PDB file of N, CA and C in Angstrom:
ATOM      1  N   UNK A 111      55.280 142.410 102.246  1.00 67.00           N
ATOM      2  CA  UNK A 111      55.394 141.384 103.261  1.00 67.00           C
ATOM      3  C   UNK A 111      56.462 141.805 104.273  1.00 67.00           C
ATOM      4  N   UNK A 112      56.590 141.197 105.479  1.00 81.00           N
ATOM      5  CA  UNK A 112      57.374 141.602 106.691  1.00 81.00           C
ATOM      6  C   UNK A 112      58.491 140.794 106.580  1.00 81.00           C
ATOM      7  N   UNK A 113      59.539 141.357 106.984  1.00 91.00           N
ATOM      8  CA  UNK A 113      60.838 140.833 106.928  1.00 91.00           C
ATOM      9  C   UNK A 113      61.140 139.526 107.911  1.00 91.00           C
ATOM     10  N   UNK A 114      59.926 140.130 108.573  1.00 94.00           N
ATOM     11  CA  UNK A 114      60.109 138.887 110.449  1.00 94.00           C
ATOM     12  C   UNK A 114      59.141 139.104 110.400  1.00 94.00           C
ATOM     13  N   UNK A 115      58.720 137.570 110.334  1.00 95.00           N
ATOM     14  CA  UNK A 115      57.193 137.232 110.887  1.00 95.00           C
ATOM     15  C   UNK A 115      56.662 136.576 111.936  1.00 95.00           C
ATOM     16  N   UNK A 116      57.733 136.487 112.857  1.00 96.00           N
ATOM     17  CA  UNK A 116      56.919 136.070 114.254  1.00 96.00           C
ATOM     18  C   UNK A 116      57.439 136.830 115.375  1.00 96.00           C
ATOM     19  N   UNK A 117      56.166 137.737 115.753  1.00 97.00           N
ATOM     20  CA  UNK A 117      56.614 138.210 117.289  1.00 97.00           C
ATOM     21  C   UNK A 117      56.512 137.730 118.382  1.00 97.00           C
ATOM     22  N   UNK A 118      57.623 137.417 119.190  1.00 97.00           N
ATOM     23  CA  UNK A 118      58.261 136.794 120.013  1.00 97.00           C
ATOM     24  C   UNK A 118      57.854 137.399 121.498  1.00 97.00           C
ATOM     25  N   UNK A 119      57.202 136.722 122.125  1.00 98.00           N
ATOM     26  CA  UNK A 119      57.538 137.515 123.264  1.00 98.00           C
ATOM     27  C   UNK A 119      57.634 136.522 124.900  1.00 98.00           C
ATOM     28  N   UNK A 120      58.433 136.860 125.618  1.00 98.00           N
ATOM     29  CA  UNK A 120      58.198 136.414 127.127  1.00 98.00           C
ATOM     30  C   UNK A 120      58.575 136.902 128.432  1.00 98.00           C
ATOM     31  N   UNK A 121      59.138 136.012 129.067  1.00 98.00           N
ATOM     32  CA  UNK A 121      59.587 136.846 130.744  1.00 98.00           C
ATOM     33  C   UNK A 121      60.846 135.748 130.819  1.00 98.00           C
ATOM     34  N   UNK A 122      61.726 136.143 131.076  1.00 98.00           N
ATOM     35  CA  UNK A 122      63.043 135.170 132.070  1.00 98.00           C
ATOM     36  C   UNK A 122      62.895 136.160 133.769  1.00 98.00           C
ATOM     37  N   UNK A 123      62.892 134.502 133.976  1.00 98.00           N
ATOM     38  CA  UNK A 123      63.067 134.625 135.728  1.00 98.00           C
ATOM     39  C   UNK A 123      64.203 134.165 135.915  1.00 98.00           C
ATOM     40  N   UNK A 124      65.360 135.067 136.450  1.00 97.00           N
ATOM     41  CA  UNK A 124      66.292 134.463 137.464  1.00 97.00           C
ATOM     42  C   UNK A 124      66.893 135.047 138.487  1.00 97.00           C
ATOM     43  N   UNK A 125      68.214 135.028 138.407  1.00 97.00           N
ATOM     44  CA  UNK A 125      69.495 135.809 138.888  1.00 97.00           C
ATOM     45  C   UNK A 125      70.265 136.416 138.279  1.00 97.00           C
ATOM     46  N   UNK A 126      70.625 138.295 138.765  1.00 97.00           N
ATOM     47  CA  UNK A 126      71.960 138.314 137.911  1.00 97.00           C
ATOM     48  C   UNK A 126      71.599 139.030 136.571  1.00 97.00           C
ATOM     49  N   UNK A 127      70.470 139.274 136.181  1.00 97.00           N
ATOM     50  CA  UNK A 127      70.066 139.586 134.919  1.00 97.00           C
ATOM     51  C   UNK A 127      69.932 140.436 134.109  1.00 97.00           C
ATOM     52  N   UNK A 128      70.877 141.131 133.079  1.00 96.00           N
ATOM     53  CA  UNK A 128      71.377 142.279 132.782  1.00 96.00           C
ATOM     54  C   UNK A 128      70.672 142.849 131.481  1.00 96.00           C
ATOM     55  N   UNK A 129      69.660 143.658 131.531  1.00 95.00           N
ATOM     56  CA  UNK A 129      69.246 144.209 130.286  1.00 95.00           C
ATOM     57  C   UNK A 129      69.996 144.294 129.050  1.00 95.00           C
ATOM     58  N   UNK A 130      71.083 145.328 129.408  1.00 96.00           N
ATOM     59  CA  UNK A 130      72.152 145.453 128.921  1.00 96.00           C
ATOM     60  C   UNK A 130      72.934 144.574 127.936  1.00 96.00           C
ATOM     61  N   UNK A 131      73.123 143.399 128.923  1.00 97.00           N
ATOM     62  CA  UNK A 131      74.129 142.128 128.145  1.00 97.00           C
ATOM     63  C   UNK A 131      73.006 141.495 127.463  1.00 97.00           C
ATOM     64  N   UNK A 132      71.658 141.743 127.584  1.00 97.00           N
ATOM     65  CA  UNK A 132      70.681 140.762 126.907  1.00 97.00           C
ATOM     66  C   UNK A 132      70.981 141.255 125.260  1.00 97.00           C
ATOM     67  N   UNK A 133      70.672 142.868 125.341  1.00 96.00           N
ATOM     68  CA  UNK A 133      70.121 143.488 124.554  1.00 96.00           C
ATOM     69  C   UNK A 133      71.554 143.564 123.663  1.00 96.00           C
ATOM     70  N   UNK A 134      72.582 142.760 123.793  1.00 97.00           N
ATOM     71  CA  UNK A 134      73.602 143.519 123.207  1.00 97.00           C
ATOM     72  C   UNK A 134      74.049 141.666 122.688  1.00 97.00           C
ATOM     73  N   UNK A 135      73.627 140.592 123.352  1.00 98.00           N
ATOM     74  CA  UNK A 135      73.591 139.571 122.486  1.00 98.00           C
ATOM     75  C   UNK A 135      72.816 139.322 121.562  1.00 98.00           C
ATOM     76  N   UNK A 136      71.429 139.854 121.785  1.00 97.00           N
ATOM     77  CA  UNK A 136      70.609 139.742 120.225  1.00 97.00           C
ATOM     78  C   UNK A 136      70.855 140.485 119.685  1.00 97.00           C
ATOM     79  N   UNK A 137      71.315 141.500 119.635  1.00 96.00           N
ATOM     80  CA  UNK A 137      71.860 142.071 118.759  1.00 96.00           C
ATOM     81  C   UNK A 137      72.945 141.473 117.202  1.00 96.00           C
ATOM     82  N   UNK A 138      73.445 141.340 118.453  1.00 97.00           N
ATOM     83  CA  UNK A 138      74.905 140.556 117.677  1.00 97.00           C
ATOM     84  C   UNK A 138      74.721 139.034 117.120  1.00 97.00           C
ATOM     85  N   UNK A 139      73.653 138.305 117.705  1.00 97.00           N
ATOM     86  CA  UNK A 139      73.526 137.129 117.462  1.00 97.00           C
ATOM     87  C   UNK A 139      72.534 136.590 116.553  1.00 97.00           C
ATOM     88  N   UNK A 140      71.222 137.284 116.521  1.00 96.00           N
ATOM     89  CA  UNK A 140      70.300 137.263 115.958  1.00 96.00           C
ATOM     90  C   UNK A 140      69.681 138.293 115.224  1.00 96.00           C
ATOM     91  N   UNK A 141      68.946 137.741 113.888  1.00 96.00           N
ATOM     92  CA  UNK A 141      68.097 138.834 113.129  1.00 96.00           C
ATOM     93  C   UNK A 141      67.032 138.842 113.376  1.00 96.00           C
ATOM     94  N   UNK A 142      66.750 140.277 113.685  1.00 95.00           N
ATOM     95  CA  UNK A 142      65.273 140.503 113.661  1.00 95.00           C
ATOM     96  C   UNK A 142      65.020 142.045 114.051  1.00 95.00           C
ATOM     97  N   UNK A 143      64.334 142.556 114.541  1.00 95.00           N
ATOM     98  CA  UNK A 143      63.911 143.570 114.738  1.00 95.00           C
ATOM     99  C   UNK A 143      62.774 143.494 115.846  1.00 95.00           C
ATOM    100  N   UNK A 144      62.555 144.989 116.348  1.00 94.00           N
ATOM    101  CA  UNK A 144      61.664 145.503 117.393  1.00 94.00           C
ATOM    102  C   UNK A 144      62.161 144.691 118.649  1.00 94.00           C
ATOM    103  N   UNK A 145      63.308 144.951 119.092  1.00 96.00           N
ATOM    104  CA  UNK A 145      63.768 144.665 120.182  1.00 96.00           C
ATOM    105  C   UNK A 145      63.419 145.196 121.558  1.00 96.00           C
ATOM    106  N   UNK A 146      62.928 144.613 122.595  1.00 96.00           N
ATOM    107  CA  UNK A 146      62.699 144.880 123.948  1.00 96.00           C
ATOM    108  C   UNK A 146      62.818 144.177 124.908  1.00 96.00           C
ATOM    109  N   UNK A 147      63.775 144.849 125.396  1.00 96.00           N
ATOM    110  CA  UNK A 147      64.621 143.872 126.902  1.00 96.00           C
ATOM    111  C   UNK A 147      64.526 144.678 128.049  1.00 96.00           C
ATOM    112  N   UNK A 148      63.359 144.746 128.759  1.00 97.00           N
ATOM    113  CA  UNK A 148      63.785 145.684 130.004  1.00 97.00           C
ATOM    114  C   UNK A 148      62.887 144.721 131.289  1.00 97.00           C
ATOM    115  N   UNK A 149      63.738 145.191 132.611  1.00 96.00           N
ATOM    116  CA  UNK A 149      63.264 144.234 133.783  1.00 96.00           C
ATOM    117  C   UNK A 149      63.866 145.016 134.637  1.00 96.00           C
ATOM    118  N   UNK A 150      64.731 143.937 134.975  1.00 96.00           N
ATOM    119  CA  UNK A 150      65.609 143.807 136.333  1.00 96.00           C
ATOM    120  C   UNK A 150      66.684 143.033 137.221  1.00 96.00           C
ATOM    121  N   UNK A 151      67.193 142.986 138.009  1.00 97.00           N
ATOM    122  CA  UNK A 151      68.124 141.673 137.747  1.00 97.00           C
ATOM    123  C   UNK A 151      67.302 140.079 138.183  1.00 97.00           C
ATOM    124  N   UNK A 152      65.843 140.223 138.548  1.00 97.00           N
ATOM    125  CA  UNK A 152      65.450 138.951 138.567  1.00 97.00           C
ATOM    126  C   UNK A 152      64.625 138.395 137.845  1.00 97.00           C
ATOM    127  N   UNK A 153      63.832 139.504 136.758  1.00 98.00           N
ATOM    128  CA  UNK A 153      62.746 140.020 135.808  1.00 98.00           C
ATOM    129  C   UNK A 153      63.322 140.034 134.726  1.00 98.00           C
ATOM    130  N   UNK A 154      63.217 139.882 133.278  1.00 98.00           N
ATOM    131  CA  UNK A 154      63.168 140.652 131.993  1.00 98.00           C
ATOM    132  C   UNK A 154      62.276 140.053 131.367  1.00 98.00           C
ATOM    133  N   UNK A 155      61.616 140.859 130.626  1.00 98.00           N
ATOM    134  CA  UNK A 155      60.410 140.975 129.733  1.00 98.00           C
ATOM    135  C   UNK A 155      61.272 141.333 128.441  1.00 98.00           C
ATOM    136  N   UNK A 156      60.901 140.185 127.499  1.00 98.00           N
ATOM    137  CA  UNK A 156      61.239 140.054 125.813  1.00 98.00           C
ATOM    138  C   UNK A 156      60.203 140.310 124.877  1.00 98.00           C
ATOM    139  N   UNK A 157      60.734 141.534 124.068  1.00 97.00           N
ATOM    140  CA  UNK A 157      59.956 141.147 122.907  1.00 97.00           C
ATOM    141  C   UNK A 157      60.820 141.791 121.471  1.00 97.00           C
ATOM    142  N   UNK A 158      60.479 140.760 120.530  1.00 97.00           N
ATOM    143  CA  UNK A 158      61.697 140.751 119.798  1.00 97.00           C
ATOM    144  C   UNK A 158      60.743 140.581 118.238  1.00 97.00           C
ATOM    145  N   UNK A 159      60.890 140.675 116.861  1.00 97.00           N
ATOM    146  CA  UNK A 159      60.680 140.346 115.954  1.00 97.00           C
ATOM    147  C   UNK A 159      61.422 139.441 115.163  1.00 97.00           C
ATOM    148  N   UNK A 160      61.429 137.969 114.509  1.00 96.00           N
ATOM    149  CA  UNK A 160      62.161 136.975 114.397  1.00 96.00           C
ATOM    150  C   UNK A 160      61.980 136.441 113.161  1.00 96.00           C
ATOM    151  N   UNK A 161      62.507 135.657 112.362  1.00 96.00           N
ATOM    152  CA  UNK A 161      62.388 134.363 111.886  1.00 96.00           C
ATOM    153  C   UNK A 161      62.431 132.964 112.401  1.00 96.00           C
ATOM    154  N   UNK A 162      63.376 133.344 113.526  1.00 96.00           N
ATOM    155  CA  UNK A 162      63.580 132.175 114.288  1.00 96.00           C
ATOM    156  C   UNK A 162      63.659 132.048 115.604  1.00 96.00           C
ATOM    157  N   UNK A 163      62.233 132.337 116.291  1.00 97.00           N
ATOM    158  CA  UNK A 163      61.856 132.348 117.370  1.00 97.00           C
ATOM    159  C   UNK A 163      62.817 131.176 118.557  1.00 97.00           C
ATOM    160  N   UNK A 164      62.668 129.845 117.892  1.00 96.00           N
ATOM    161  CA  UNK A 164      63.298 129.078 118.944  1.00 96.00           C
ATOM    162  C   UNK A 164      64.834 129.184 118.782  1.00 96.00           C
ATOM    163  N   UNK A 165      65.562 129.748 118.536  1.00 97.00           N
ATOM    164  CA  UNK A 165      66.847 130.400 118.901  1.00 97.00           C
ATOM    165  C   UNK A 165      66.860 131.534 120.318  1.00 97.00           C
ATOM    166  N   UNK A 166      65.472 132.227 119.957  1.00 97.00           N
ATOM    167  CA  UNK A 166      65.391 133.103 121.176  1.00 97.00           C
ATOM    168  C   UNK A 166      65.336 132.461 122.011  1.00 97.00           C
ATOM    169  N   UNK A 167      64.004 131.407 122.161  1.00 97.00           N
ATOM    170  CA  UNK A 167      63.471 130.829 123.477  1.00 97.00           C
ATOM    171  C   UNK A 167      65.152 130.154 123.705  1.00 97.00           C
ATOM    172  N   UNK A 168      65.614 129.720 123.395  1.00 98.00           N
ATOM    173  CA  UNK A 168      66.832 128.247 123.528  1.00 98.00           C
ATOM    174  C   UNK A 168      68.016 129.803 124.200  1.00 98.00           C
ATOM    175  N   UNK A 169      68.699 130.739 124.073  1.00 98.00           N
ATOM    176  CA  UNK A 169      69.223 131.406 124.958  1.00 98.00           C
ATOM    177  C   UNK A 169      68.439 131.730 125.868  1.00 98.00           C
ATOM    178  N   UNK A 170      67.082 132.511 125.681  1.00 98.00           N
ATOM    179  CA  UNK A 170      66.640 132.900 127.100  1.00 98.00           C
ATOM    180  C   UNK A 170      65.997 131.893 128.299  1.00 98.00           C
ATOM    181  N   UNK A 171      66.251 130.538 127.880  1.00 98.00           N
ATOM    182  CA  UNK A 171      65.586 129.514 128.828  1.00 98.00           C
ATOM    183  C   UNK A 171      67.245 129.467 129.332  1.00 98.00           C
ATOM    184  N   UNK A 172      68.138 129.905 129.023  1.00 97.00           N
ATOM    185  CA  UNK A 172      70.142 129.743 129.350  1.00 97.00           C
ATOM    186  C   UNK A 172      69.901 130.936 130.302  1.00 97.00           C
ATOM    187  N   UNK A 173      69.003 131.591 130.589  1.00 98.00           N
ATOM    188  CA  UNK A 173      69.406 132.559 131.408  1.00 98.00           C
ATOM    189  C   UNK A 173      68.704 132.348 132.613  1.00 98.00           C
ATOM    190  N   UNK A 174      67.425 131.239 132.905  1.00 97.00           N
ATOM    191  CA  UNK A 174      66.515 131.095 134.079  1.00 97.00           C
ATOM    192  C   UNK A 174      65.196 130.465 133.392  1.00 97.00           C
ATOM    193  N   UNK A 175      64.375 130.652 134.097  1.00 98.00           N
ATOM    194  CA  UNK A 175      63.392 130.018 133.570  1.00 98.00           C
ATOM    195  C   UNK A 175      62.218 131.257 132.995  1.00 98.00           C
ATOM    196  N   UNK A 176      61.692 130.233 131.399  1.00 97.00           N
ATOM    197  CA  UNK A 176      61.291 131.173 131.063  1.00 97.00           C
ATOM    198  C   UNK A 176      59.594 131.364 130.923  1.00 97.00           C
ATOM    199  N   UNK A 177      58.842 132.093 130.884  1.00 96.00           N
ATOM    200  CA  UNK A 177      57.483 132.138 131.156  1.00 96.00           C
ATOM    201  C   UNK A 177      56.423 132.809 130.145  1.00 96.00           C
ATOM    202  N   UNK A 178      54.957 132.564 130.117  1.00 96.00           N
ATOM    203  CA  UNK A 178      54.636 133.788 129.459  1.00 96.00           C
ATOM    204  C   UNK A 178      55.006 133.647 128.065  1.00 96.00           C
ATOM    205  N   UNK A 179      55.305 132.133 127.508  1.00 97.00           N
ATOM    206  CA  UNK A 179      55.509 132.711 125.901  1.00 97.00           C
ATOM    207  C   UNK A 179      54.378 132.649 124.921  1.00 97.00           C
ATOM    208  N   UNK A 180      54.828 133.874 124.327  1.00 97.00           N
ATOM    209  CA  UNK A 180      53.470 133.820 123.045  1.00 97.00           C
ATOM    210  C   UNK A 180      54.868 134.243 121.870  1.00 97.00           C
ATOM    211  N   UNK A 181      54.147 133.148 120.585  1.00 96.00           N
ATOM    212  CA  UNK A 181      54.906 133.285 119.201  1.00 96.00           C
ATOM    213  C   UNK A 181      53.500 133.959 118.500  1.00 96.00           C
ATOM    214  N   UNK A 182      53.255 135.288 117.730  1.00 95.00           N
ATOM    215  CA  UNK A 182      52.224 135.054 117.265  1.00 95.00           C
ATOM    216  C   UNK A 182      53.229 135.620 115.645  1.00 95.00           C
ATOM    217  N   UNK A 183      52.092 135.693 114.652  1.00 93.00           N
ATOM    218  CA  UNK A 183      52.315 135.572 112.992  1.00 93.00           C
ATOM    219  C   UNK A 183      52.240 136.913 112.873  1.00 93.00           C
ATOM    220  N   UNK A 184      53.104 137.679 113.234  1.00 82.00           N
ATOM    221  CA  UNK A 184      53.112 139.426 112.611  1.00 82.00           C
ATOM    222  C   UNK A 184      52.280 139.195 111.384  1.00 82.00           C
ATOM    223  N   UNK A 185      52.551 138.693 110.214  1.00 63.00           N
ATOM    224  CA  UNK A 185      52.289 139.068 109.110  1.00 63.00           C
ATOM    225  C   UNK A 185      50.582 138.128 108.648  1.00 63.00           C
ATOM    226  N   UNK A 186      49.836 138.437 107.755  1.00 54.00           N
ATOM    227  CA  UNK A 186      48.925 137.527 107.535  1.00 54.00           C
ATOM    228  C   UNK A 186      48.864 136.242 107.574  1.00 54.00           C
ATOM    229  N   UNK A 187      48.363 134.963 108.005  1.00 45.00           N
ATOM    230  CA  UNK A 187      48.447 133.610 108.361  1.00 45.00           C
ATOM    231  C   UNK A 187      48.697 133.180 106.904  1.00 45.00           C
ATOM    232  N   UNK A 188      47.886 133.709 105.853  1.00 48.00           N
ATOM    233  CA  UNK A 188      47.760 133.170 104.562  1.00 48.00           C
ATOM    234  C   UNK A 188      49.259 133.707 103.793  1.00 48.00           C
ATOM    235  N   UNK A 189      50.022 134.457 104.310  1.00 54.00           N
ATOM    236  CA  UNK A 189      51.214 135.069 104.066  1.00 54.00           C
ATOM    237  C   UNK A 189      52.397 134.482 104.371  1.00 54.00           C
ATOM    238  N   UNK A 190      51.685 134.002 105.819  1.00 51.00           N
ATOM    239  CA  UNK A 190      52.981 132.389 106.161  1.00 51.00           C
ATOM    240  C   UNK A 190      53.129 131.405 106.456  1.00 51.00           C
ATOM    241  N   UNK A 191      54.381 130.932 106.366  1.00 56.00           N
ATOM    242  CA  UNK A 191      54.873 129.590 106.320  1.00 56.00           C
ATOM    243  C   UNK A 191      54.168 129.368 107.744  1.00 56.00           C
ATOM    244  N   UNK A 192      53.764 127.721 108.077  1.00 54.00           N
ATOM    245  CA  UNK A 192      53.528 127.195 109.194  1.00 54.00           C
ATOM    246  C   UNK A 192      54.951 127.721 110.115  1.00 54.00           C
ATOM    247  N   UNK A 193      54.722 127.538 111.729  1.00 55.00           N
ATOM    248  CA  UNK A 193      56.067 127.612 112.574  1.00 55.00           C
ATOM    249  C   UNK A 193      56.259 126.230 112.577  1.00 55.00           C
ATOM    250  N   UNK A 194      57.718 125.719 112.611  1.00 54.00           N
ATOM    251  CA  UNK A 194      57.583 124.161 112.727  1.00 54.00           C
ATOM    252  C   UNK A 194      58.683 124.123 113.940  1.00 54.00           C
ATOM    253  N   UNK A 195      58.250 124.430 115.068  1.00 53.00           N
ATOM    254  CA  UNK A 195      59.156 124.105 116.582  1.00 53.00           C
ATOM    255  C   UNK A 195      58.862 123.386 117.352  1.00 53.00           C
ATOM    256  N   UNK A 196      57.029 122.518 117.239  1.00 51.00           N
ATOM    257  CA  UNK A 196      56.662 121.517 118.040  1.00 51.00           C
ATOM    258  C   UNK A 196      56.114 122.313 118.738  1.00 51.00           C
ATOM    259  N   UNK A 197      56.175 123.796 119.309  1.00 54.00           N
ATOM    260  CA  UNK A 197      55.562 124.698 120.415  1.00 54.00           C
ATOM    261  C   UNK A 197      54.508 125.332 119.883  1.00 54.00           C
ATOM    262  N   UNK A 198      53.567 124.871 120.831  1.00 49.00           N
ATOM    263  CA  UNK A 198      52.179 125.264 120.270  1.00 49.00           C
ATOM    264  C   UNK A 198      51.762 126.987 120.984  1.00 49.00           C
ATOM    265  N   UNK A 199      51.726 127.642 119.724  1.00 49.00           N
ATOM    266  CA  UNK A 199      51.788 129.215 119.891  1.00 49.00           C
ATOM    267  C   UNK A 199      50.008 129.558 120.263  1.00 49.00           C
ATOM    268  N   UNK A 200      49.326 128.660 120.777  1.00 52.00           N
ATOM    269  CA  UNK A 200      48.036 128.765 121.263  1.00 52.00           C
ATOM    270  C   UNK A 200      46.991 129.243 120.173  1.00 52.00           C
ATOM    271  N   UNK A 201      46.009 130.059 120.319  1.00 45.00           N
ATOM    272  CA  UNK A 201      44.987 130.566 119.775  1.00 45.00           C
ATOM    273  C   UNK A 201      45.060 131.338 118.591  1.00 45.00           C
ATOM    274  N   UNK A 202      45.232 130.711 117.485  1.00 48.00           N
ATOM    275  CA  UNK A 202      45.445 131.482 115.946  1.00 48.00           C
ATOM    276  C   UNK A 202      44.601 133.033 116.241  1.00 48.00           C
ATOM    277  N   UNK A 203      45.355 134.340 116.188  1.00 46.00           N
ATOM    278  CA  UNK A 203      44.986 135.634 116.172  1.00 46.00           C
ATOM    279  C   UNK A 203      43.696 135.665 114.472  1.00 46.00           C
ATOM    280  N   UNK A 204      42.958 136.239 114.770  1.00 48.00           N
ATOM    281  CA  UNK A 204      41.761 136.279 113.697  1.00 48.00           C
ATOM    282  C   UNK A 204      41.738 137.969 113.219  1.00 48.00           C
ATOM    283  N   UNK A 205      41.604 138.534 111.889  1.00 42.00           N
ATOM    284  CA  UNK A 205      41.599 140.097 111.538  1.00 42.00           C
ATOM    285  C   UNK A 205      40.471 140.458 112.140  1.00 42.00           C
TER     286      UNK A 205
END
């Protein structure tokens, strides 16, 4: 089984926006793996491996507004726990 089972992914739109300082607070702040933070200073594109997706969304909505999110179930559906964030991760992925 996978250590992190939900891959995380989106876009922050703002100002000011530093790959760099992104990539160096999840780091430090959060567990997970397969980290990707690259953009620009008005652009960044996330994608991250989690347990706890809405920790991500809840800083990166602190940085601008955020877009484009998909939570999907890395690991088999029958493998995991429901997500319970109220955010509906759209169209259950099928093998």
């Amino acid at each position: 089984m996978l250590e992190f089972r939900y891959d995380t992914q989106l876009l922050i739109e703002g100002k000011n926006l530093d790959e760099d300082t992104i990539n160096e607070y999840f780091t430090h702040n959060f567990k997970g793996d397969c980290l990707l933070a690259v953009g620009d200073e008005e652009m960044i594109k996330i994608h991250f491996h989690t347990n706890e997706p809405w920790k991500v969304l809840e800083y990166c909505a602190s940085l601008g507004e955020i877009y484009d999110i998909v939570i999907d179930i890395t690991a088999s559906v029958s493998e995991s726990p429901p997500l319970k964030t109220g955010i509906s991760t759209g169209i259950p992925r099928t093998a």
